[in-house]
Amino acid sequence: MGRAEREAVARGTRLHEAALTLAGDHERAVDAVRAALEPLHDEAVAQALDAIPVARLQDVTDGRLRLGAVEQSGLGTVRAVLDAGPYRLRQIPGVGQRTVDQIVAAARQLAQAAGETAAVHLDVDRPEPRTTALVVALHVLAEAGPESHRAADAATALTRRLGPLLADARPAAGRTGLLLAGRARKARVLEAVAAIRSLTEEAERAGTHELLAQASVDLLRGPAGDLAAWTDFELRSAEYYGLLGEIAGRAPDTAAAEGFLPDDIAERVRGLRLDDSHRRVSLRGYQAFGARFALALGRVMLGDEMGLGKTIQAIAALAHLAAGGRTHFLVVCPASVLVNWTREIETRSTLRAMPLHGPDRQDAFTDWRERGGVAVTTFESLRGFPEPDGGELAMLVVDEAHSVKNPQALRSQAVDRWAAHGEHVLFMTGTPMENRVAEFRNLVRMLDPGVADRLEDGTGLAGSVAFRKAVAPVYLRRNQTDVLTELPSLQHTDEWEELSAGDEEAYREAVADGNFMAMRRAAYARPEKSAKLGRLREIVREAGENGLKVVVFSHFRNVLSVVEDDLDTKDTKDTLVGAGPGAHGRVFGPLTGAVPPARRQQIVDEFTAASGPAVLLAQIQAAGVGLNLQAASVVILCEPQIKPTIEHQAIARAHRMGQVRPVRVHRLLATGGVDERMVRMLERKARLFDAYARRSAVAESTPDAVDVSDTDLARRIVEEEQTRLGLSDERPAPTP
């Protein structure tokens, strides 16, 4: 044995030790989460069993049990039966040993089911020591990111392969280890050394040493403070719940998570392994299945209910294809979400995002054709680009795909032509299509004409087994209640919009006048061209299609009037307020400061009592305090507010005790102007508010630590915007 063999074994030993260290670090972080979760889960199970009456034991035993004596003894719930135990049950007159055995077995069966389904909810507004401990433990893994999970998987694989090889190669580590070994033994050692050398060289090429070292550093930073952990949880709660579900191992119903697909299709999807090397976000189980569905079946429609992360599933599919060497991808979406798509791609993956929009879109398109990446464009812009020749387009993603349901529309024809050239095509829509077979068939025809031909008008009944079976090769839809076992109670989304030309004109006029309030509402000054209004309309439409109620908040009465007029226009009525299931329902309000308090409550009561979807328009100061808006599942903030307290109080009207559905908050923001500056300036104050809002006594005693001076903020923003736009030569005094 020479120096080369000894060095190969030494390098393999160092890699093995690094892998063992990382695996241990990751396991300790996971164990910390499990330890913090256990008492909370046990309590959730106990509460679930406390809510199950003893009579339910009959269901488990097909009605064979006689439970009258048990109930008369005061044991009214399944939890009470389990706490009592066999001995106390046996003391109840008329209850024999056989009955006791049956009762206990049935109760344990229900307890096992409760243990598998009980969900732990983390209430950001009412933290307590046990939930704080869990959030802090999760924060370690969330901060380390999906790279740490990838590193842990790599470490496990390395230790499994290197351990036996190093044991076989041990004689080669010394100068005299093989002097007395026979020929067969020497051959085995040399074979192990060669395998070790191959593994270490492969690890060096892949950068595995650096991956393991960085992951260990990330995991050993130690837990953050309580406030930092809770603040981060609120900002990205979906990632925390994803980690929690993965570690807890209590997945939602598999059939529901897989959209009740037929077994043969589901099995085909399960067999595909996602490559996450270009992804920067962890996926929940149903999200990973959705990405694999798109990849395995090639040309599909993802119809998940709003709030389930369709965008992330699409990015996961793009990242997988990129890892396999594919280079050109195209996302087509409404102009109102183009900025969001670009930011999500850049944040959630390592892929290059290229917006093809605006006056330079043709140059950007040429650059994309030459260099590749994820191009993001609008339905309108797509019509101006030459279709790809050959197989360069690895995946076409079409967001809000219901927008191309009319085959006669030019945008639909453009999408159809591009879809014909895409190796993979993913249509995305949160609109349930089961009751609109004709429209659905038009979309499916772009994906798979054969499936479209098999769709008959009678197969569209909601929940129809025939419909699910007919569309299974192209359509996957999951609902929140089916797949989110640990449902985030509050989800924030910042909707960044690029101002239209009309918006820009109104904004420049407001900046030139030094009018801060006019700057804040400039995005609605030209309603017919308003980018924010277009996005608001889409959110309201999708919420209505899913039967949800919406409350729209603005500081400005005239903005609410613009929204009201837009929702009441003929075109909007045709798409939103028709008799079909997609109607957004009646528009209530606007509820403003001029409305007497008694009338305000009456409006809220009418909104709550309305059957099905509805929209309530409310001035944020008038509705932010004292009213209960928990009938709303979707909250839209038309603009950022000057004080974090204002937004928090308004959201709290909907997100409060008694809310049975998660609340989604959409804050409409415009890029490059007053909104962006306000968000940046208020970020620190908002983080402080996150702390103080949970401790009302502190908040009341230290208001200066929470709110911001309106006048000072207005002056600073007006001056900065006048300078940025070259309007500072004649600078009027700002008017807050």
XYZ file of C-alpha atoms in Angstrom:
736
model
C 0.000 0.000 0.000
C 1.375 3.390 -0.973
C 0.815 7.009 -0.121
C -1.947 7.378 -2.716
C -4.064 4.707 -1.047
C -3.482 6.142 2.434
C -4.421 9.622 1.218
C -7.595 8.284 -0.443
C -8.660 6.641 2.827
C -7.840 9.820 4.777
C -9.936 11.953 2.427
C -12.781 9.467 2.674
C -12.526 9.522 6.466
C -12.723 13.331 6.565
C -15.763 13.312 4.285
C -17.396 10.604 6.393
C -16.804 12.577 9.606
C -18.236 15.741 8.038
C -21.298 13.800 6.918
C -21.776 12.256 10.364
C -21.440 15.677 11.982
C -24.004 17.287 9.689
C -26.427 14.390 10.057
C -26.156 14.725 13.839
C -26.654 18.493 13.736
C -29.739 18.125 11.565
C -31.182 15.321 13.677
C -30.764 17.404 16.856
C -32.611 20.301 15.222
C -35.409 17.957 14.148
C -35.540 16.353 17.611
C -35.925 19.805 19.160
C -39.009 20.362 16.992
C -40.419 16.954 17.920
C -39.861 17.608 21.624
C -41.623 20.977 21.429
C -44.439 19.539 19.307
C -45.249 16.526 21.484
C -47.067 18.278 24.373
C -49.002 20.491 21.964
C -50.030 17.505 19.874
C -51.027 15.528 22.952
C -53.215 18.433 24.052
C -54.808 18.668 20.599
C -55.581 14.949 20.713
C -57.042 15.265 24.211
C -59.262 18.139 23.101
C -60.429 16.155 20.084
C -61.309 13.157 22.250
C -63.020 15.433 24.748
C -65.341 16.545 21.961
C -66.329 12.997 20.968
C -69.333 11.683 22.942
C -69.288 8.143 24.283
C -72.106 7.274 21.899
C -69.607 7.440 19.006
C -68.067 4.202 20.297
C -71.125 2.510 18.818
C -69.898 3.494 15.334
C -66.612 1.678 15.861
C -68.313 -1.527 17.017
C -71.281 -1.518 14.608
C -73.685 -0.678 17.417
C -72.929 -3.728 19.557
C -72.071 -1.853 22.759
C -74.471 -1.015 25.568
C -73.284 2.351 26.815
C -76.214 3.573 28.898
C -74.630 2.609 32.231
C -71.302 4.177 31.226
C -72.940 7.496 30.341
C -75.026 7.473 33.527
C -71.827 7.043 35.545
C -70.618 10.455 34.313
C -68.207 9.267 31.608
C -69.655 11.270 28.737
C -66.707 11.519 26.334
C -64.140 9.197 24.792
C -61.399 11.007 26.676
C -63.200 10.403 29.966
C -63.428 6.684 29.143
C -59.689 6.477 28.416
C -58.824 8.413 31.569
C -61.023 6.098 33.629
C -59.298 2.975 32.380
C -60.448 -0.669 32.551
C -60.493 -0.880 36.386
C -62.954 1.991 36.910
C -65.109 0.859 33.999
C -65.351 -2.582 35.580
C -66.744 -1.003 38.763
C -69.768 0.396 36.917
C -72.862 -1.734 37.725
C -74.000 -3.777 34.754
C -70.721 -3.487 32.828
C -68.941 -6.810 32.425
C -65.367 -7.585 31.483
C -66.203 -8.279 27.852
C -67.979 -4.949 27.519
C -65.044 -3.187 29.193
C -62.620 -4.769 26.729
C -64.787 -3.681 23.788
C -65.197 -0.134 25.124
C -61.465 0.296 25.743
C -60.529 -1.156 22.339
C -63.004 1.126 20.565
C -61.822 4.181 22.519
C -58.190 3.412 21.707
C -59.078 3.056 18.042
C -60.626 6.523 18.046
C -57.626 7.869 19.965
C -55.281 6.464 17.330
C -57.312 8.111 14.579
C -57.297 11.396 16.494
C -53.534 11.145 16.919
C -53.084 10.803 13.174
C -55.315 13.746 12.290
C -55.033 16.200 15.201
C -53.446 19.465 14.075
C -51.401 21.936 16.106
C -52.244 25.560 15.364
C -49.746 28.322 16.102
C -51.585 31.495 17.050
C -49.342 34.462 16.317
C -51.677 36.799 18.196
C -51.751 34.703 21.365
C -48.317 33.118 21.813
C -47.634 31.119 24.955
C -44.449 29.386 26.158
C -45.137 26.040 24.522
C -46.033 27.422 21.088
C -43.124 29.844 21.320
C -40.762 26.930 21.988
C -42.064 25.174 18.872
C -41.749 28.263 16.671
C -38.197 28.895 17.920
C -37.230 25.279 17.173
C -38.785 25.487 13.706
C -37.011 28.794 13.095
C -33.635 27.035 13.184
C -34.633 24.765 10.298
C -36.490 27.498 8.427
C -33.449 29.771 8.548
C -31.149 26.950 7.437
C -33.463 26.540 4.451
C -34.042 23.629 2.090
C -30.264 23.442 1.515
C -29.869 21.982 5.000
C -32.421 19.290 4.201
C -30.609 18.548 0.957
C -27.311 18.428 2.848
C -28.788 16.064 5.446
C -30.007 13.727 2.704
C -26.550 13.823 1.089
C -24.922 13.155 4.470
C -27.166 10.157 5.116
C -26.387 8.704 1.699
C -22.645 9.258 2.185
C -22.493 7.667 5.629
C -24.445 4.677 4.368
C -21.990 4.154 1.491
C -18.721 5.271 3.102
C -19.103 3.460 6.423
C -18.757 -0.112 5.083
C -16.106 0.941 2.550
C -13.932 2.572 5.216
C -14.256 -0.540 7.359
C -13.049 -2.693 4.451
C -10.252 -0.238 3.601
C -8.984 0.195 7.168
C -5.801 -1.883 6.600
C -4.780 0.596 3.891
C -4.722 3.466 6.381
C -1.391 2.320 7.850
C 1.967 1.441 6.339
C 1.964 -2.201 7.456
C -1.737 -3.016 7.487
C -1.637 -5.448 4.552
C 1.733 -7.131 5.069
C 0.170 -10.295 6.436
C -3.082 -10.166 4.444
C -3.846 -12.719 1.782
C -4.479 -12.028 -1.874
C -8.281 -12.004 -1.536
C -8.089 -9.625 1.426
C -5.771 -7.259 -0.467
C -8.104 -7.287 -3.465
C -11.070 -6.388 -1.251
C -9.108 -3.525 0.330
C -7.997 -2.148 -3.028
C -11.567 -2.372 -4.327
C -12.805 -0.427 -1.276
C -10.070 2.213 -1.706
C -11.029 2.675 -5.362
C -14.697 3.112 -4.399
C -13.752 5.622 -1.684
C -11.621 7.582 -4.133
C -14.510 7.661 -6.622
C -16.971 8.868 -3.959
C -14.690 11.623 -2.662
C -13.895 12.869 -6.152
C -17.601 12.918 -6.995
C -18.291 14.839 -3.770
C -15.580 17.371 -4.595
C -17.006 17.978 -8.068
C -20.491 18.439 -6.594
C -19.259 20.784 -3.843
C -20.545 18.418 -1.160
C -17.854 19.442 1.356
C -18.985 23.069 1.155
C -22.666 22.051 1.289
C -22.127 20.045 4.482
C -19.991 22.728 6.119
C -22.447 25.535 5.345
C -25.410 23.488 6.550
C -23.652 22.771 9.856
C -22.913 26.465 10.311
C -26.546 27.336 9.569
C -27.870 24.736 12.003
C -25.444 25.682 14.787
C -26.234 29.395 14.833
C -28.545 28.653 17.697
C -32.195 29.544 18.170
C -33.270 33.110 17.580
C -35.044 35.209 20.157
C -38.757 34.710 20.622
C -39.668 37.929 18.799
C -37.460 37.216 15.776
C -38.854 33.695 15.473
C -42.511 34.790 15.707
C -41.948 37.646 13.258
C -40.346 35.304 10.739
C -43.164 32.801 11.262
C -45.758 35.430 10.436
C -43.903 36.438 7.280
C -43.600 32.880 5.935
C -45.948 30.719 7.943
C -46.529 28.339 5.038
C -42.874 27.250 5.161
C -43.082 26.670 8.918
C -46.241 24.596 8.591
C -44.616 22.663 5.763
C -41.666 21.794 7.995
C -44.008 20.935 10.841
C -46.087 18.583 8.710
C -42.979 16.892 7.354
C -41.438 16.340 10.785
C -44.704 15.334 12.454
C -45.336 12.760 9.749
C -49.068 13.331 10.044
C -49.836 13.908 6.390
C -53.308 14.766 5.106
C -55.454 12.100 3.536
C -53.377 10.703 0.682
C -56.293 10.394 -1.714
C -57.269 14.037 -1.120
C -53.671 15.246 -1.447
C -53.494 13.426 -4.778
C -56.760 14.939 -5.981
C -58.582 11.587 -5.877
C -56.792 10.538 -9.059
C -57.186 6.972 -10.303
C -54.583 4.608 -8.876
C -52.751 4.074 -12.159
C -52.200 7.805 -12.718
C -51.343 8.492 -9.063
C -48.786 5.670 -9.121
C -47.191 7.081 -12.253
C -46.853 10.476 -10.582
C -45.449 9.039 -7.350
C -42.703 7.300 -9.293
C -41.105 10.579 -10.401
C -38.421 11.974 -8.088
C -38.128 15.773 -7.916
C -34.685 17.330 -8.281
C -34.484 20.250 -5.850
C -30.951 21.461 -6.619
C -32.271 24.682 -8.226
C -35.062 25.237 -5.694
C -34.859 27.468 -2.615
C -38.091 26.520 -0.905
C -39.393 23.401 0.818
C -42.563 21.835 -0.531
C -45.459 20.366 1.358
C -46.400 16.849 0.333
C -49.345 17.850 -1.838
C -47.214 20.559 -3.503
C -44.498 18.065 -4.394
C -47.208 15.802 -5.838
C -48.577 18.703 -7.905
C -45.152 19.461 -9.377
C -44.593 15.778 -10.158
C -48.065 15.581 -11.744
C -47.113 18.380 -14.144
C -43.818 16.680 -15.000
C -45.020 13.094 -15.241
C -48.087 13.778 -17.392
C -46.586 16.607 -19.429
C -49.627 18.698 -20.427
C -51.936 19.376 -17.493
C -54.093 21.869 -15.620
C -53.511 22.566 -11.913
C -56.789 23.782 -10.427
C -55.969 23.956 -6.705
C -58.088 26.203 -4.526
C -56.600 29.640 -3.896
C -53.994 29.678 -1.139
C -52.421 26.288 -1.842
C -49.301 27.577 -3.600
C -49.826 26.889 -7.298
C -46.978 29.271 -8.167
C -44.505 27.376 -5.982
C -45.546 24.082 -7.546
C -44.905 25.529 -10.997
C -41.486 26.846 -9.935
C -40.615 23.416 -8.516
C -41.419 21.838 -11.889
C -39.321 24.458 -13.726
C -36.404 23.923 -11.324
C -36.562 20.158 -11.872
C -36.366 20.570 -15.640
C -33.510 23.067 -15.289
C -31.585 20.556 -13.174
C -31.925 18.133 -16.073
C -30.288 20.573 -18.459
C -33.337 22.298 -19.961
C -32.860 26.028 -20.479
C -35.917 27.800 -21.906
C -39.165 28.303 -19.987
C -42.056 30.728 -20.472
C -44.682 31.968 -17.999
C -47.733 33.763 -19.407
C -49.871 35.671 -16.913
C -52.034 38.780 -16.491
C -50.030 42.019 -16.337
C -51.179 42.480 -12.747
C -49.134 39.516 -11.496
C -46.090 39.778 -13.773
C -43.970 41.487 -11.108
C -45.021 38.914 -8.516
C -44.044 36.049 -10.809
C -40.636 37.583 -11.458
C -39.970 38.087 -7.754
C -41.174 34.606 -6.818
C -38.932 32.934 -9.391
C -35.909 34.908 -8.170
C -36.720 34.251 -4.508
C -37.791 30.615 -4.691
C -35.218 29.300 -7.162
C -31.814 29.906 -8.699
C -33.378 30.335 -12.142
C -32.948 33.509 -14.171
C -36.220 35.430 -14.463
C -36.691 37.730 -17.471
C -39.789 39.949 -17.771
C -40.813 40.376 -21.419
C -42.948 43.449 -20.970
C -42.910 47.130 -21.818
C -41.258 48.946 -24.719
C -38.081 46.809 -24.616
C -39.880 43.464 -24.661
C -38.662 42.505 -28.142
C -35.018 43.012 -27.129
C -35.662 41.027 -23.938
C -37.257 38.265 -26.012
C -34.189 38.062 -28.250
C -31.956 37.868 -25.182
C -34.100 35.076 -23.745
C -33.948 33.130 -27.006
C -30.148 33.361 -26.932
C -29.430 32.831 -23.229
C -32.429 31.019 -21.809
C -34.062 31.389 -18.392
C -37.663 31.835 -17.304
C -39.325 34.463 -19.463
C -42.416 36.072 -17.904
C -44.833 37.855 -20.190
C -48.481 38.870 -20.509
C -51.250 37.459 -22.675
C -51.193 40.610 -24.782
C -47.414 40.642 -25.269
C -47.326 36.954 -26.191
C -49.161 37.707 -29.437
C -46.213 39.817 -30.623
C -43.517 37.165 -30.240
C -42.565 34.634 -32.926
C -43.393 31.093 -31.955
C -40.479 28.796 -31.100
C -39.112 26.483 -33.742
C -38.088 23.047 -32.578
C -38.026 21.790 -28.995
C -36.366 24.720 -27.240
C -39.410 25.483 -25.044
C -39.114 23.071 -22.124
C -42.225 24.274 -20.276
C -45.034 26.759 -20.878
C -46.840 27.910 -17.724
C -50.141 29.764 -18.150
C -51.400 31.468 -14.993
C -55.085 32.419 -14.631
C -55.693 29.999 -17.504
C -59.456 30.565 -17.402
C -58.613 33.845 -19.175
C -58.113 31.850 -22.393
C -61.297 29.765 -22.219
C -62.787 31.491 -25.299
C -61.216 29.903 -28.392
C -62.240 32.877 -30.523
C -60.188 35.350 -28.482
C -56.804 36.379 -29.887
C -55.092 35.710 -26.556
C -56.503 32.170 -26.504
C -55.261 31.509 -30.028
C -51.781 32.792 -29.151
C -51.595 30.530 -26.081
C -52.830 27.586 -28.141
C -50.084 28.119 -30.739
C -47.361 28.326 -28.095
C -48.762 25.338 -26.208
C -48.340 23.273 -29.370
C -44.573 23.853 -29.146
C -44.142 23.205 -25.414
C -42.749 19.870 -24.287
C -44.473 20.454 -20.946
C -47.528 22.710 -20.589
C -48.994 23.724 -17.229
C -52.267 25.642 -17.055
C -53.077 27.100 -13.619
C -56.423 28.344 -12.334
C -58.046 28.623 -8.924
C -61.491 28.708 -10.513
C -63.432 25.465 -10.043
C -64.340 24.205 -13.507
C -66.566 21.237 -12.706
C -69.808 23.080 -13.490
C -68.576 24.703 -16.700
C -67.917 21.810 -18.976
C -68.030 23.798 -22.231
C -65.416 26.298 -21.014
C -63.377 23.557 -19.397
C -63.415 21.534 -22.601
C -61.932 24.481 -24.498
C -58.990 24.631 -22.105
C -58.478 20.879 -22.089
C -58.460 20.802 -25.884
C -55.222 22.823 -25.874
C -53.691 20.191 -23.602
C -55.179 16.921 -24.848
C -57.829 16.887 -27.608
C -58.609 13.248 -26.871
C -59.634 13.998 -23.288
C -61.629 17.023 -24.480
C -63.584 14.864 -26.929
C -64.533 12.481 -24.098
C -66.006 15.279 -21.986
C -69.769 15.424 -22.196
C -71.965 18.192 -20.837
C -73.446 15.818 -18.279
C -70.098 14.952 -16.703
C -69.648 18.314 -15.008
C -71.742 17.776 -11.912
C -69.831 18.972 -8.836
C -68.024 16.081 -7.221
C -69.022 13.780 -10.054
C -66.998 10.564 -10.145
C -67.495 10.479 -13.898
C -66.018 13.960 -14.251
C -62.960 13.174 -12.135
C -62.325 9.996 -14.061
C -62.726 11.702 -17.424
C -60.354 14.589 -16.683
C -57.813 12.724 -14.513
C -55.111 12.597 -17.227
C -55.005 16.405 -17.417
C -56.617 17.946 -14.311
C -55.629 18.070 -10.635
C -57.534 20.038 -7.990
C -57.166 20.002 -4.195
C -59.085 22.013 -1.567
C -57.578 23.648 1.514
C -59.662 21.671 3.975
C -58.509 18.411 2.388
C -54.745 18.970 2.334
C -53.823 21.509 5.018
C -54.062 19.523 8.227
C -52.230 22.273 10.121
C -53.948 25.179 8.431
C -52.237 28.581 8.655
C -54.809 30.867 10.209
C -53.494 34.003 8.515
C -51.673 34.262 5.194
C -50.167 37.534 3.940
C -49.434 38.226 0.272
C -47.918 41.448 -1.014
C -49.272 41.943 -4.533
C -46.687 44.055 -6.372
C -48.070 45.755 -9.478
C -46.258 47.667 -12.211
C -48.013 50.987 -12.783
C -49.717 51.486 -16.120
C -48.993 54.552 -18.253
C -52.144 56.195 -16.883
C -51.116 55.375 -13.318
C -47.662 56.869 -13.936
C -49.142 60.078 -15.314
C -51.411 60.558 -12.309
C -48.551 59.737 -9.960
C -46.163 62.267 -11.511
C -48.822 64.965 -11.218
C -49.295 64.195 -7.521
C -45.528 64.206 -6.896
C -45.122 67.516 -8.751
C -47.843 69.006 -6.545
C -46.149 67.660 -3.415
C -49.461 66.006 -2.487
C -48.660 62.916 -0.425
C -52.246 61.678 -0.158
C -52.768 62.080 -3.913
C -49.569 60.062 -4.450
C -50.980 57.260 -2.300
C -54.217 57.015 -4.290
C -52.801 57.820 -7.735
C -52.977 54.155 -8.750
C -56.789 54.498 -8.836
C -56.985 57.955 -10.450
C -57.379 56.487 -13.969
C -59.720 53.529 -13.282
C -59.875 52.343 -16.877
C -56.074 51.803 -16.885
C -55.462 51.015 -13.204
C -53.091 48.096 -12.619
C -54.077 47.781 -8.961
C -57.750 47.795 -9.813
C -57.203 45.051 -12.353
C -55.506 42.858 -9.745
C -58.208 43.630 -7.167
C -60.827 42.536 -9.670
C -58.997 39.228 -10.231
C -58.720 38.498 -6.504
C -62.414 39.252 -5.980
C -63.353 37.086 -8.948
C -61.343 34.098 -7.756
C -62.675 34.446 -4.221
C -66.215 34.572 -5.571
C -65.629 31.526 -7.728
C -64.644 29.679 -4.551
C -67.661 30.911 -2.585
C -65.668 33.228 -0.289
C -66.583 36.601 1.152
C -64.216 39.548 0.646
C -63.671 42.782 2.537
C -61.882 45.611 0.710
C -60.177 48.259 2.861
C -58.878 51.666 1.802
C -57.971 54.848 3.640
C -59.702 56.876 0.904
C -63.419 57.193 0.239
C -62.879 58.015 -3.428
C -60.817 54.836 -3.894
C -63.722 52.806 -2.500
C -66.037 54.618 -4.909
C -63.766 53.639 -7.802
C -63.800 50.014 -6.640
C -67.578 50.052 -6.229
C -68.094 51.479 -9.720
C -65.722 48.916 -11.204
C -67.455 45.970 -9.537
C -70.802 47.312 -10.732
C -69.875 47.891 -14.383
C -71.618 45.885 -17.081
C -68.454 44.042 -18.113
C -67.694 43.103 -14.527
C -71.261 41.968 -13.977
C -71.034 39.741 -17.027
C -67.998 37.927 -15.606
C -68.549 38.226 -11.877
C -72.159 38.818 -10.930
C -74.005 36.469 -13.203
C -76.299 33.750 -12.054
C -73.622 31.067 -12.249
C -71.433 29.724 -9.440
C -68.697 32.233 -10.268
C -70.717 35.238 -9.041
C -68.985 37.404 -6.446
C -72.392 38.233 -5.027
C -73.713 41.517 -3.732
C -71.449 44.481 -3.002
C -72.093 46.043 0.431
C -71.071 49.529 1.544
C -69.035 51.545 1.252
C -68.807 51.658 5.008
C -67.236 55.059 5.778
C -66.851 57.419 8.689
C -69.946 59.282 7.494
C -72.129 56.214 8.104
C -73.702 56.250 11.615
C -72.410 53.469 13.911
C -75.762 51.685 14.065
C -75.980 51.628 10.285
C -72.382 50.344 10.075
C -73.312 47.329 12.178
C -76.421 46.778 10.083
C -74.318 46.713 6.897
C -71.923 44.201 8.477
C -74.850 42.037 9.615
C -76.313 42.040 6.103
C -72.902 41.152 4.649
C -72.549 38.287 7.140
C -76.046 36.989 6.486
C -75.669 37.045 2.695
C -75.767 33.553 1.251
C -72.633 32.649 -0.649
C -69.935 35.098 -1.740
C -70.189 38.842 -1.160
C -67.963 41.927 -1.063
C -67.853 44.578 1.665
C -66.180 47.926 0.925
C -64.934 49.715 4.023
C -62.892 52.769 4.919
C -60.153 51.346 7.062
C -60.543 53.818 9.945
C -64.303 53.266 10.103
C -64.240 49.465 10.052
C -60.893 48.849 11.714
C -62.207 49.069 15.267
C -65.262 47.653 16.979
C -66.797 45.623 14.160
C -66.726 41.866 13.650
C -66.037 40.930 10.027
C -65.215 37.264 10.554
C -67.527 36.239 7.719
C -64.763 37.405 5.367
C -62.067 34.947 4.335
C -60.239 37.354 2.002
C -59.003 40.829 2.964
C -57.748 43.297 0.352
C -55.797 46.397 1.389
C -55.910 48.872 -1.502
C -52.734 50.633 -0.354
C -50.211 50.403 2.501
C -51.194 52.319 5.609
C -49.081 54.944 7.360
C -49.273 53.183 10.728
C -48.888 49.437 11.250
C -51.598 49.609 13.894
C -54.187 50.591 11.291
C -53.532 47.542 9.125
C -53.371 45.215 12.127
C -56.656 46.429 13.584
C -58.413 46.118 10.232
C -57.131 42.583 9.611
C -58.063 41.651 13.170
C -61.709 42.418 12.351
C -61.724 39.367 10.075
C -59.003 37.242 11.657
C -60.364 36.680 15.137
C -61.745 33.991 17.413
C -64.637 32.257 15.708
C -63.153 32.474 12.213
C -63.540 28.966 10.832
C -61.554 29.425 7.615
C -58.051 30.769 7.092
C -57.869 34.458 6.257
C -55.873 35.557 3.213
C -54.654 39.156 3.223
C -53.682 40.751 -0.103
C -51.906 44.102 0.134
C -51.845 45.891 -3.231
C -48.507 47.645 -3.795
C -47.048 49.562 -6.740
C -43.379 49.247 -7.609
C -40.923 52.116 -7.687
C -42.901 54.804 -5.880
C -44.608 55.822 -2.668
C -45.760 52.281 -1.805
C -42.273 50.839 -2.035
C -40.812 53.653 0.059
C -43.549 53.343 2.685
C -43.061 49.589 2.987
C -39.316 50.021 3.402
C -39.562 52.872 5.927
C -42.234 51.142 7.968
C -40.611 47.711 8.025
C -38.739 48.300 11.276
C -41.804 49.848 12.905
C -43.931 46.943 11.738
C -41.543 44.451 13.341
C -41.727 46.355 16.598
C -45.483 46.369 16.272
C -45.486 42.585 15.873
C -44.037 42.436 19.368
C -46.158 45.099 20.984
C -49.431 44.013 19.401
C -49.259 40.783 21.362
C -48.785 42.597 24.635
C -51.597 45.131 24.744
C -50.504 46.682 28.020
C -47.096 47.473 26.568
C -48.623 48.746 23.341
C -50.886 51.131 25.206
C -48.090 52.453 27.382
C -45.555 52.957 24.572
C -47.424 54.229 21.499
C -44.336 56.013 20.164
C -42.590 52.679 19.768
C -45.342 51.516 17.438
C -46.513 54.339 15.196
C -44.787 56.763 12.875
C -45.180 60.497 12.504
C -47.460 61.034 9.502
C -46.039 64.460 8.684
C -42.399 63.423 8.910
C -42.927 60.325 6.786
C -44.901 62.263 4.167
C -42.279 64.964 3.894
C -39.429 62.498 3.465
C -41.232 60.441 0.822
C -42.410 63.457 -1.192
C -38.912 64.946 -1.264
C -37.304 61.646 -2.281
C -39.840 61.040 -5.037
C -39.501 64.587 -6.406
C -35.745 64.047 -6.606
C -36.097 60.614 -8.228
C -38.497 61.909 -10.889
C -36.535 65.108 -11.518
C -39.324 67.315 -10.182
C -37.407 68.897 -7.313
C -36.691 72.314 -8.888
C -40.100 73.616 -7.865
C -40.868 71.724 -4.705
C -44.176 72.625 -2.999
C -44.485 71.907 0.682
C -45.802 68.399 1.180
C -49.459 68.069 2.102
C -49.967 64.944 4.241
